[in-house]
Amino acid sequence: MKKRLTIFTLVTLLIISMLSLTSCKGDENGNTDAEADVIKLGVIAPLTGEISQYGIGVNNAAKLAAEEINDAGGIDGKMIEIISYDSKADKTEAINAYNKLRDQDNITALIGCTISGTTLSIKEIAAGDGIPVLTPTATNLDVTLNAPNIFRACFTDPYQGETAAVFSAEDLGAKKAAVIYNLESAYSEGIAEAFKTKYSDLGEITNFEGYADTDTDFRTILTKIADKKPDVLFIPDYYAKVGVILTQVKELGIDVVCIGVDGWDGIEADYADVAEGHYFINHYSKNDPSELVQNFITKFEETYDMSPNALAALGYDATKIMSEAIKNAGSTESSAIVEELSNISTDGVTGHITFDENGDPTKSISVIQIVNGEHKLAGKVSVE
Amino acid sequence: MTLFLQQLINGLSVGSIYAVIALGYTMVYGIIKLINFAHGEIMMMGAYFAFVTAVTIGMPFYMVLIVSMLIAAILGLSIEYVAYKPLRNAPRISALITAIGISLFLQNLALVVFKPEPKVMPAIIPKQPILIGNLQIGTVTIVTILLSVIFMILLDQFIKKTKPGKAMRAVSQDKEASILMGINVNRTISLTFAIGSALGAFGGVLYSIAYTQVYPTMGIMPGLKAFVAAVLGGIGLLPGAMLGGFVIGMIETISKAYISSQWSDAIVFGILIIVLIVKPTGILGKNEREKV
C-alpha cells in the first residue's frame, strides 16, 4: 500500500513538472515581448560561508548599480535584472550556478565569479560558450588568459607591484628602495617580484629581504635595511603582519617612507600611530572627493546599512561597465558585447578603466596615505 | 662597526626572550625528564593573561607581570596535577604524547575563548628607543635582558641555597633515594612546574609587549626555538638554557644580517644538528650531568 502511494506521488510529481516545463517553454516562445524588455545579468558570488562578506558586497553593489540604471530608463528602455546564485566559494557550486544561469535563466552576460578559484573553475566552459564574462574581483593572472570573452575589473597582483614602483619613483622621487616580503605567501612574493622588476629600471633596489610567516622579530632585517638608507620601504603583506613591522620601524627610529598594497586596508584600526604618514595602494579610496565615489558610498550606505568595501566598489563598476557595453553593442548578441567590452573607456568608482588585449584592466590606481589615522587620497597613478 | 654592534643588540633582545622560555623547559626536563611541549602554550596563555589584565583592569607593567606569572603558575600546577601526575610511573613516551595533547588543547581553548584574530597588546612599557652614541636600544630589550638575568641568578641561588631547591636537585638525581630521605617528591615536582610555568608566562608577557600581538598560535615558534636553545646549551642545566637562548638569538640575527634573511631558520636548525652530532649533551653538558 505504502509502496503504491509512493509510486503514485512520484508519477504525479513527474507529470506536474513536465507540465510546468512545457508551460515555461510556451512562455518563452509566446511571450517574446516580455523577454525582450528585460536584460538579465547573472552574478555568482559566495553569499554564505567564511568569505561571505566579499560576495555580499559584490552582490549588493551589482543590484545597486542595476537599480540606478533602471531608474535612469534602463538600457534603451530595457530593464536590467540581476539574478544571483550563491557559489559558497565552492568550485562545483559555481559550475552548477553557471549552467543554471545559462540554460534556465538565459542570461545575457555574467558578472563573476567573485574569487579566483571559482572563476577559474567556470573559465573553460564560459570560454567555449562565448558569453561575455566580467569578473569584478578575481586577481589571479590565469583568469583572463586565452579567453577573449573573459574580462576583469580589478587590477592583478603583479600590476599592484608595478604601480607601487612607479608611484615610489615618480611621485615620491625615491632613488633607492628596499623590499621586505613574506616568503610563505604567493601573494606577497608575487607582488614583491613585480615591484623589483619594475623598480630596477627606475632606481636602485638596496635590499630584497624575506621573512617567514611565523617571524615576529624584524629588527635584524630592518637594521640591515636602515644601513643602506633607502628612500622607501615596500612591504607587500596583510595588515596584521605589516602592523608588527611598522611598529619596529618606528621603534628603531628608521627614517623611511613605507609603501603597501591592498592587504593594508584596515591598518588604521589597530596601528594608526605607527602607520602614520605611510602610503598604500588600494582599489578605491573612501575619501576620494570625486562625485562618482561619494554618490556610490552614500547610496550604498543608505540602501544596505553597511560601508562598501573594495569588493563592493568593484562589483558596482563591473555592472556599470557591462551595461555600457551592452548599450554600445545595441543588441544582446554575445560577440557584439565582447567586442564593445574590449573598446570600453569609462570612469568608475575604482578609477578610469580600459581593457588590454587579455581583458585585464589598464586603470588608474588610488594611492592612500594614512594621515591622522584616516585614509587620505594621495594620488591616482596609472602605469603604461 | 656601529651596524655590527646594533645587530648584536638585536640578537641579545631576541635571545633574551628565548633564554627565559628555555629556563622553564630545562627545569621541567631536569626534574622529571619530560620535554614539556605545552610550555610554548603556557607562554601564550601568560601573554593572554597579561593582555586581559592590562586592557580591562589597566594595571601597570609590574603588576601585569606578577599577576600573569601567578595565574600561569596555577595553570601549570593544574596541568601537572591533571595530566602528568597520573602518568608518573608510565613510560616516558606516554607523558610526551600527553604534553603534545595539552599543547593542542590550550591552543584550541585560546582559539575558542579569545578568537583567532591577533589582539594588539597595549604598550605598557614605553617604546622610546634609548640612544647610546649611534646605537638604538629599545626599552623593552633592556627590561627583558635585565629581568631575565635577575631571574636566572635568583633561580640559581634558590636551587643552591634553599631547602626546596636542594630537594629539587635531590629529586632530579635520584627519585627513589629522595623518597627514602623523606623528601616530598610530588610537592617538589609541583613546585618545579609552578616556577617553570611562571617563567614561561614571563617570557610571554615580554614577547607580546615587544612584538605587539597576542594570538593563539604565538607560542609555537618561540617554544620550538627555546627548546632548541635548551638542547643546545645542555638540557637540564640552567646556565645552559640561558647561554643556549642567547646563542640561538645571535646565530639567527647574524645569519639574517650577513648571510641571508631567507635562510636564517634553516641555518639555526642546521647548527643544532651539527652540535648534536659533535656534542650530544649540549655546549655546557658533561657526561655525568649535574641537573637542576
XYZ file of C-alpha atoms in Angstrom:
676
model
C 0.000 0.000 0.000
C 2.704 2.343 1.076
C 4.802 1.466 -1.969
C 1.920 2.183 -4.334
C 1.346 5.519 -2.685
C 4.997 6.457 -3.224
C 4.854 5.454 -6.878
C 1.666 7.400 -7.324
C 3.212 10.503 -5.745
C 6.300 10.193 -7.944
C 4.265 9.850 -11.120
C 2.119 12.833 -10.162
C 5.210 14.908 -9.460
C 6.693 13.875 -12.801
C 3.574 14.903 -14.685
C 3.362 18.236 -12.863
C 6.993 19.021 -13.547
C 6.614 18.131 -17.228
C 3.584 20.364 -17.471
C 5.364 23.251 -15.839
C 8.373 22.773 -18.097
C 6.245 22.877 -21.228
C 4.433 25.926 -19.908
C 7.807 27.584 -19.404
C 8.700 26.828 -22.967
C 5.398 28.197 -24.136
C 6.011 31.362 -22.226
C 9.378 31.807 -23.786
C 8.108 31.341 -27.303
C 4.794 33.090 -26.947
C 5.815 35.961 -24.765
C 8.805 37.328 -26.616
C 7.839 40.904 -25.825
C 8.276 40.471 -22.065
C 11.579 38.662 -22.640
C 12.945 41.424 -24.778
C 12.114 44.056 -22.193
C 14.495 42.569 -19.668
C 18.250 42.147 -19.866
C 19.371 39.503 -17.447
C 22.776 39.729 -15.804
C 23.994 36.780 -13.761
C 26.008 37.151 -10.565
C 27.895 34.265 -8.974
C 29.281 35.113 -5.563
C 29.964 33.460 -2.204
C 26.901 34.693 -0.296
C 27.328 32.321 2.636
C 30.366 30.901 4.394
C 33.705 32.230 5.548
C 34.204 34.872 2.889
C 30.549 35.797 2.539
C 31.322 39.470 3.148
C 33.121 39.504 -0.213
C 30.157 38.006 -2.048
C 27.557 40.096 -0.259
C 29.492 43.253 -1.107
C 29.648 42.359 -4.811
C 26.009 41.227 -4.983
C 24.610 44.272 -3.177
C 26.672 46.622 -5.314
C 25.571 44.911 -8.546
C 21.929 45.298 -7.531
C 22.501 48.927 -6.625
C 24.094 49.617 -9.998
C 21.213 47.886 -11.817
C 18.677 49.903 -9.836
C 20.398 53.141 -10.783
C 20.477 52.229 -14.466
C 16.815 51.175 -14.400
C 15.795 54.423 -12.660
C 17.517 56.296 -15.446
C 15.480 54.435 -18.050
C 17.435 51.203 -18.382
C 19.396 50.195 -21.475
C 17.464 51.635 -24.409
C 14.278 51.152 -22.418
C 15.089 47.623 -21.355
C 15.299 46.950 -17.633
C 18.248 45.123 -16.104
C 17.511 42.169 -13.907
C 20.216 40.765 -11.635
C 19.984 37.045 -10.999
C 22.404 35.926 -8.322
C 23.432 32.498 -7.125
C 25.484 31.527 -4.108
C 28.755 29.776 -5.007
C 29.622 29.122 -1.323
C 33.190 29.710 -2.585
C 32.982 26.147 -3.956
C 34.104 25.256 -7.484
C 31.365 22.680 -8.173
C 28.664 25.005 -6.869
C 29.989 27.725 -9.161
C 29.764 25.465 -12.231
C 26.218 24.420 -11.305
C 25.257 28.046 -10.842
C 26.799 28.942 -14.194
C 24.926 26.156 -16.029
C 21.676 27.228 -14.406
C 22.209 30.862 -15.382
C 22.967 29.908 -18.980
C 20.305 27.235 -19.566
C 17.440 28.199 -17.309
C 17.767 31.948 -16.858
C 19.192 32.724 -20.313
C 21.435 35.489 -19.069
C 22.965 37.983 -21.465
C 26.207 38.379 -19.540
C 27.858 37.242 -16.323
C 29.277 39.371 -13.505
C 31.545 36.917 -11.728
C 32.734 34.845 -10.240
C 33.896 36.780 -7.240
C 37.020 34.878 -6.221
C 39.814 33.477 -8.386
C 39.198 29.797 -7.578
C 35.557 29.707 -8.681
C 36.214 31.946 -11.682
C 38.910 29.574 -12.925
C 36.512 26.641 -12.499
C 33.950 28.136 -14.921
C 36.586 29.651 -17.208
C 36.826 26.843 -19.776
C 33.053 26.372 -20.082
C 32.434 30.100 -20.372
C 35.209 30.488 -22.930
C 33.573 27.760 -25.002
C 30.142 29.391 -24.749
C 31.498 32.796 -25.689
C 29.163 34.535 -23.257
C 30.540 37.913 -22.054
C 32.067 37.461 -18.585
C 33.372 40.287 -16.412
C 34.754 39.246 -13.043
C 34.821 42.110 -10.580
C 37.442 40.745 -8.204
C 39.374 37.648 -9.364
C 43.029 38.746 -9.184
C 44.701 35.543 -10.430
C 46.622 36.123 -13.677
C 45.271 32.985 -15.429
C 41.625 34.063 -15.249
C 41.697 36.127 -18.443
C 44.455 34.288 -20.332
C 43.401 32.739 -23.675
C 39.754 33.590 -23.092
C 38.754 36.517 -25.321
C 35.291 36.802 -23.773
C 36.525 36.980 -20.136
C 37.407 40.373 -18.643
C 38.139 41.592 -15.148
C 37.509 44.881 -13.361
C 40.173 44.667 -10.646
C 43.899 45.043 -11.085
C 46.061 41.913 -10.859
C 48.644 41.253 -8.158
C 51.722 41.993 -10.306
C 50.074 45.210 -11.508
C 49.917 46.440 -7.903
C 53.645 45.878 -7.515
C 54.397 47.772 -10.713
C 52.164 50.664 -9.697
C 53.853 50.878 -6.306
C 57.228 51.023 -8.084
C 56.100 53.819 -10.390
C 54.497 55.762 -7.542
C 57.678 55.488 -5.421
C 59.975 56.599 -8.200
C 57.868 59.268 -9.871
C 55.528 60.714 -7.252
C 57.766 60.344 -4.210
C 61.013 60.823 -6.122
C 62.622 57.848 -4.400
C 66.028 56.897 -5.785
C 66.601 53.866 -3.573
C 64.027 51.307 -2.483
C 64.134 48.298 -0.163
C 61.687 45.385 -0.225
C 60.683 43.120 2.648
C 58.201 40.352 1.868
C 56.581 37.202 3.240
C 58.434 34.154 1.898
C 55.500 31.841 2.561
C 52.826 33.831 0.758
C 52.380 33.653 -3.017
C 50.519 36.961 -2.869
C 53.331 38.774 -1.072
C 56.145 37.232 -3.063
C 54.409 37.792 -6.418
C 53.905 41.486 -5.752
C 57.443 41.870 -4.374
C 58.939 40.330 -7.524
C 56.852 42.581 -9.771
C 57.934 45.644 -7.785
C 61.585 44.610 -8.018
C 61.465 44.065 -11.770
C 59.733 47.375 -12.447
C 61.742 49.441 -9.983
C 65.094 48.149 -11.252
C 64.555 50.330 -14.346
C 63.625 53.399 -12.310
C 66.079 53.324 -9.427
C 68.178 51.099 -7.206
C 66.898 48.203 -5.107
C 69.061 48.210 -1.968
C 67.602 45.182 -0.206
C 65.316 42.326 -1.124
C 64.629 40.525 2.147
C 62.230 37.719 3.038
C 60.738 36.607 6.322
C 58.823 33.506 7.417
C 55.117 33.588 8.194
C 55.789 32.911 11.888
C 58.503 35.576 12.269
C 57.804 38.360 14.717
C 61.210 39.969 15.023
C 62.162 42.128 12.059
C 64.771 44.302 13.795
C 67.707 42.495 12.256
C 66.382 42.868 8.724
C 65.277 46.443 9.386
C 68.658 47.402 10.846
C 70.307 45.937 7.769
C 67.942 47.898 5.535
C 68.369 51.141 7.516
C 72.126 50.942 6.953
C 71.585 51.274 3.181
C 69.411 54.375 3.728
C 66.657 53.643 1.177
C 64.074 56.341 0.454
C 61.161 53.923 0.508
C 60.468 50.530 2.017
C 57.980 48.318 0.180
C 56.017 45.899 2.410
C 53.513 43.795 0.430
C 51.604 41.818 3.081
C 48.376 41.825 5.098
C 47.847 44.446 7.762
C 48.305 42.255 10.872
C 51.900 41.462 9.861
C 52.543 44.933 8.499
C 51.469 46.436 11.845
C 54.196 44.487 13.642
C 56.810 45.518 11.068
C 55.821 49.188 11.178
C 55.956 49.144 14.989
C 59.566 48.016 14.796
C 60.389 50.529 12.056
C 59.219 53.227 14.453
C 60.986 51.704 17.462
C 64.280 51.621 15.610
C 63.692 55.205 14.551
C 64.255 54.433 10.855
C 63.523 57.424 8.655
C 61.863 55.812 5.641
C 58.543 56.064 3.838
C 56.749 52.726 3.721
C 54.620 51.644 0.768
C 51.987 48.938 0.956
C 49.365 47.129 -1.091
C 45.629 46.386 -0.839
C 46.311 43.968 2.038
C 46.941 47.062 4.177
C 43.280 48.070 4.008
C 42.098 48.342 7.619
C 45.535 49.006 9.131
C 44.353 52.257 10.718
C 42.124 50.321 13.145
C 44.927 48.937 15.316
C 48.111 50.567 14.045
C 47.167 54.133 13.243
C 50.127 55.671 15.122
C 52.831 53.529 13.508
C 51.242 53.677 10.036
C 51.003 57.464 10.147
C 52.377 59.098 7.004
C 52.875 55.849 5.076
C 51.206 55.019 1.757
C 49.368 52.048 0.318
C 47.706 51.110 -2.905
C 44.017 50.280 -2.972
C 41.182 49.620 -5.374
C 39.470 52.832 -4.346
C 39.546 55.431 -1.621
C 36.532 56.166 0.548
C 37.743 59.728 0.848
C 38.080 60.295 -2.872
C 36.315 63.654 -3.324
C 35.042 62.686 -6.788
C 31.262 62.873 -7.047
C 31.040 59.387 -8.515
C 32.710 57.833 -5.465
C 30.848 59.854 -2.861
C 27.468 59.190 -4.504
C 28.219 55.479 -4.533
C 29.180 55.417 -0.867
C 26.147 57.427 0.244
C 23.717 55.323 -1.757
C 25.276 52.044 -0.681
C 25.178 53.001 2.974
C 21.572 54.205 2.680
C 20.395 51.045 0.935
C 22.268 48.361 2.834
C 23.184 49.975 6.144
C 26.819 48.901 5.736
C 30.002 50.516 4.497
C 31.029 49.391 0.979
C 34.338 47.525 0.889
C 36.677 47.499 -2.116
C 34.912 44.418 -3.487
C 31.594 46.226 -3.468
C 33.138 49.123 -5.373
C 34.438 46.675 -7.987
C 31.095 44.865 -8.221
C 29.404 48.193 -8.841
C 31.890 49.169 -11.537
C 31.681 45.759 -13.208
C 27.891 46.008 -13.514
C 28.093 49.554 -14.885
C 30.785 48.613 -17.411
C 28.860 45.571 -18.611
C 25.689 47.628 -19.022
C 27.548 50.250 -21.000
C 28.994 47.598 -23.295
C 25.539 46.116 -23.861
C 24.189 49.567 -24.633
C 27.012 50.309 -27.078
C 26.509 46.946 -28.747
C 22.847 47.737 -29.303
C 21.965 44.061 -29.053
C 22.233 41.126 -26.664
C 24.449 39.227 -29.091
C 27.439 37.841 -27.143
C 30.067 38.599 -29.769
C 28.892 42.200 -30.146
C 29.040 42.808 -26.402
C 32.503 41.249 -26.133
C 33.658 43.485 -28.986
C 32.308 46.565 -27.185
C 33.839 45.490 -23.847
C 37.297 45.485 -25.381
C 36.724 49.031 -26.670
C 35.359 50.401 -23.419
C 36.820 53.525 -21.845
C 34.897 54.766 -18.854
C 35.171 56.276 -15.375
C 34.236 54.110 -12.424
C 34.376 54.282 -8.658
C 37.669 52.395 -8.811
C 39.178 54.652 -11.456
C 39.247 55.181 -15.193
C 39.191 51.841 -16.966
C 40.124 50.390 -20.359
C 40.942 46.770 -21.165
C 44.145 45.424 -22.674
C 44.286 42.554 -25.187
C 43.986 39.945 -22.384
C 40.897 41.596 -20.929
C 42.808 42.916 -17.921
C 42.122 46.497 -16.932
C 44.548 49.315 -17.515
C 43.362 51.715 -14.908
C 44.499 54.361 -12.542
C 45.044 53.097 -9.018
C 44.283 55.015 -5.845
C 47.216 55.614 -3.537
C 46.161 56.241 0.029
C 48.164 57.925 2.751
C 47.399 57.440 6.436
C 47.014 60.949 7.846
C 45.830 61.482 11.428
C 44.716 57.854 11.487
C 42.441 58.337 8.454
C 42.676 57.426 4.788
C 43.632 60.329 2.594
C 43.733 60.015 -1.179
C 47.319 60.843 -2.071
C 47.001 60.447 -5.792
C 45.975 58.287 -8.688
C 48.654 56.518 -10.635
C 48.444 54.735 -13.929
C 51.098 52.531 -15.438
C 51.560 52.282 -19.168
C 81.111 48.768 13.269
C 78.049 50.563 14.616
C 75.943 48.368 12.377
C 77.555 45.252 13.791
C 77.029 46.410 17.387
C 73.436 47.286 16.597
C 72.901 43.798 15.211
C 74.467 42.290 18.351
C 71.942 44.229 20.420
C 69.139 42.923 18.203
C 70.493 39.431 18.760
C 70.578 39.947 22.523
C 66.989 41.127 22.564
C 65.723 38.111 20.605
C 67.968 35.768 22.578
C 66.921 37.035 25.999
C 63.312 36.011 25.362
C 64.357 32.563 24.095
C 66.551 32.245 27.182
C 63.716 32.963 29.618
C 61.408 30.466 27.928
C 64.212 27.897 27.742
C 64.724 28.151 31.523
C 61.226 26.712 32.081
C 61.824 23.911 29.567
C 65.074 22.898 31.109
C 63.814 22.942 34.724
C 60.962 20.571 33.970
C 63.203 18.320 31.900
C 65.847 18.282 34.607
C 63.474 17.031 37.235
C 61.163 14.524 35.521
C 62.872 14.004 32.139
C 59.777 15.316 30.386
C 60.033 17.550 27.349
C 57.059 19.709 28.201
C 55.786 20.583 24.748
C 52.951 22.556 26.322
C 55.487 25.119 27.549
C 55.066 27.348 24.486
C 51.321 27.343 25.099
C 51.802 28.294 28.756
C 53.786 31.219 27.396
C 50.868 32.058 25.088
C 48.358 31.831 27.944
C 50.625 34.069 30.037
C 50.530 36.646 27.241
C 46.714 36.469 27.149
C 46.518 36.885 30.954
C 48.715 39.959 30.584
C 46.563 41.262 27.737
C 43.370 40.857 29.782
C 44.780 42.455 32.935
C 46.399 45.305 31.010
C 43.348 46.098 28.892
C 40.419 45.501 31.231
C 41.915 46.479 34.589
C 44.599 48.799 33.269
C 47.320 47.611 35.636
C 50.887 48.959 35.381
C 53.628 46.768 33.916
C 54.998 45.209 37.113
C 51.509 44.276 38.344
C 50.623 42.776 34.961
C 53.818 40.746 35.098
C 53.250 39.472 38.656
C 49.566 38.659 38.129
C 50.043 36.774 34.872
C 53.014 34.848 36.295
C 50.885 33.842 39.290
C 47.933 32.715 37.165
C 50.293 30.824 34.844
C 51.889 29.116 37.867
C 48.430 27.949 38.956
C 47.701 26.803 35.389
C 50.997 24.890 35.350
C 50.155 23.264 38.687
C 46.725 22.151 37.483
C 48.130 20.761 34.238
C 50.713 18.808 36.182
C 48.026 17.517 38.566
C 45.523 16.523 35.877
C 47.757 15.351 33.047
C 51.241 14.401 34.220
C 50.848 13.172 37.801
C 48.715 10.127 36.871
C 51.460 9.198 34.392
C 54.328 9.459 36.868
C 55.138 5.742 36.559
C 54.056 5.320 32.926
C 56.618 5.094 30.103
C 58.153 8.461 29.189
C 56.636 8.385 25.706
C 53.117 8.476 27.239
C 53.922 11.657 29.133
C 55.455 13.177 26.000
C 52.327 12.483 23.951
C 50.187 13.869 26.768
C 52.289 17.035 26.633
C 51.546 17.391 22.916
C 47.860 16.825 23.705
C 47.896 19.542 26.365
C 49.630 21.865 23.928
C 46.886 21.371 21.308
C 44.208 21.645 23.972
C 45.488 25.013 25.207
C 45.804 26.343 21.649
C 42.227 25.434 20.821
C 40.990 26.697 24.148
C 42.541 30.073 23.395
C 41.050 29.914 19.898
C 37.545 29.441 21.309
C 37.848 31.880 24.197
C 39.861 34.680 22.581
C 39.097 34.107 18.848
C 41.776 33.760 16.159
C 42.362 37.441 15.284
C 45.575 38.816 16.766
C 44.921 41.136 19.701
C 47.063 44.226 19.979
C 48.960 44.383 23.253
C 48.974 47.886 24.751
C 52.446 49.385 25.131
C 52.708 49.107 28.924
C 56.454 49.645 28.671
C 57.202 52.895 26.827
C 58.574 52.116 23.363
C 61.000 55.063 23.020
C 64.420 53.837 21.957
C 67.361 54.834 24.141
C 70.326 56.255 22.277
C 73.886 55.331 23.186
C 76.058 57.062 20.624
C 74.601 55.888 17.343
C 73.155 52.754 18.882
C 69.443 52.339 19.450
C 68.296 50.118 22.279
C 64.577 49.618 22.876
C 63.393 49.879 26.481
C 61.676 46.506 26.094
C 65.036 44.975 25.193
C 66.735 46.448 28.266
C 63.908 45.328 30.554
C 63.956 41.818 29.043
C 67.711 41.379 29.365
C 67.870 42.781 32.907
C 64.887 40.852 34.216
C 65.953 37.573 32.630
C 69.448 37.818 34.107
C 67.970 38.700 37.524
C 65.575 35.743 37.334
C 68.364 33.400 36.369
C 70.537 34.482 39.325
C 67.580 34.237 41.729
C 66.700 30.799 40.404
C 70.291 29.630 40.654
C 70.550 30.812 44.258
C 67.140 29.301 45.042
C 68.270 25.901 43.832
C 71.639 26.038 45.533
C 70.761 27.639 48.870
C 67.160 26.924 49.871
C 65.626 23.719 51.161
C 63.029 23.270 48.368
C 65.820 23.989 45.886
C 68.018 21.310 47.399
C 65.029 18.959 47.297
C 64.715 19.676 43.566
C 68.318 18.769 42.947
C 67.926 15.617 45.006
C 64.807 14.525 43.102
C 66.499 15.162 39.774
C 69.407 12.949 40.772
C 67.548 10.017 42.260
C 63.816 9.945 42.856
C 63.726 6.758 44.937
C 66.576 7.807 47.194
C 64.889 11.175 47.741
C 61.743 9.439 48.942
C 63.842 7.387 51.343
C 65.422 10.591 52.660
C 61.985 11.989 53.484
C 61.659 14.442 50.600
C 58.111 15.038 49.393
C 58.738 14.226 45.738
C 55.261 15.114 44.482
C 55.333 18.520 46.077
C 58.819 19.186 44.704
C 57.732 18.294 41.182
C 54.656 20.523 41.510
C 56.841 23.396 42.655
C 59.087 22.924 39.622
C 56.085 23.102 37.313
C 54.823 26.239 39.052
C 58.175 28.022 38.695
C 58.667 26.793 35.111
C 55.203 27.972 34.077
C 55.663 31.344 35.758
C 58.888 31.790 33.752
C 57.040 30.792 30.585
C 54.424 33.449 31.277
C 57.183 35.973 31.982
C 58.591 35.257 28.530
C 55.108 35.509 27.031
C 54.407 38.909 28.574
C 57.688 40.379 27.332
C 57.263 38.750 23.925
C 53.787 40.189 23.461
C 54.917 43.657 24.513
C 57.966 43.548 22.245
C 56.055 42.276 19.213
C 52.676 43.954 19.988
C 50.452 40.959 19.248
C 48.745 38.166 21.164
C 47.235 35.232 19.252
C 46.523 31.536 19.899
C 49.428 30.126 17.884
C 52.044 32.607 19.103
C 53.648 30.027 21.407
C 54.645 27.519 18.729
C 57.728 29.113 17.168
C 59.257 30.699 20.295
C 58.535 27.434 22.136
C 60.353 25.461 19.465
C 63.308 27.851 19.369
C 63.512 27.848 23.180
C 63.517 24.058 23.136
C 66.368 24.144 20.641
C 68.128 26.645 22.920
C 67.729 24.344 25.927
C 69.102 21.375 23.993
C 71.941 23.429 22.540
C 73.033 24.697 25.953
C 72.694 21.263 27.557
C 69.194 20.328 28.588
C 68.630 20.198 32.326
C 71.183 22.940 33.042
C 70.017 26.438 33.969
C 73.085 28.339 32.714
C 72.958 26.120 29.622
C 69.415 27.252 28.821
C 70.411 30.869 29.271
C 73.517 30.500 27.111
C 71.625 28.467 24.505
C 68.939 31.165 24.252
C 71.471 33.904 23.613
C 73.439 31.755 21.162
C 70.310 30.941 19.129
C 69.307 34.614 19.128
C 72.772 35.623 17.924
C 73.021 32.978 15.211
C 69.594 33.933 13.925
C 70.467 37.610 13.847
C 73.899 37.232 12.322
C 72.670 34.887 9.608
C 69.812 37.260 8.769
C 72.114 40.261 8.766
C 75.142 38.879 6.958
C 74.150 35.695 5.149
C 70.532 35.581 4.042
C 67.226 36.501 5.641
C 65.591 33.790 3.558
C 67.799 31.051 5.009
C 68.133 32.050 8.670
C 65.817 29.407 10.166
C 67.484 26.676 8.134
C 70.863 27.857 9.433
C 69.682 27.897 13.084
C 68.321 24.360 12.947
C 71.293 23.180 10.875
C 73.655 24.339 13.626
C 71.559 22.456 16.173
C 72.034 19.266 14.192
C 75.791 19.802 13.957
C 76.084 20.489 17.705
C 74.077 17.377 18.496
C 76.323 15.271 16.273
C 79.552 16.677 17.697
C 78.479 17.095 21.334
C 75.149 15.394 22.051
C 74.939 16.706 25.623
C 74.974 20.331 24.502
C 77.524 23.119 24.943
C 77.701 23.007 28.750
C 76.705 19.365 29.144
C 79.117 16.939 30.768
C 78.994 13.195 30.729
C 77.968 12.970 34.368
C 75.352 15.654 34.236
C 74.671 17.986 37.106
C 70.974 18.596 36.957
C 68.512 21.033 38.395
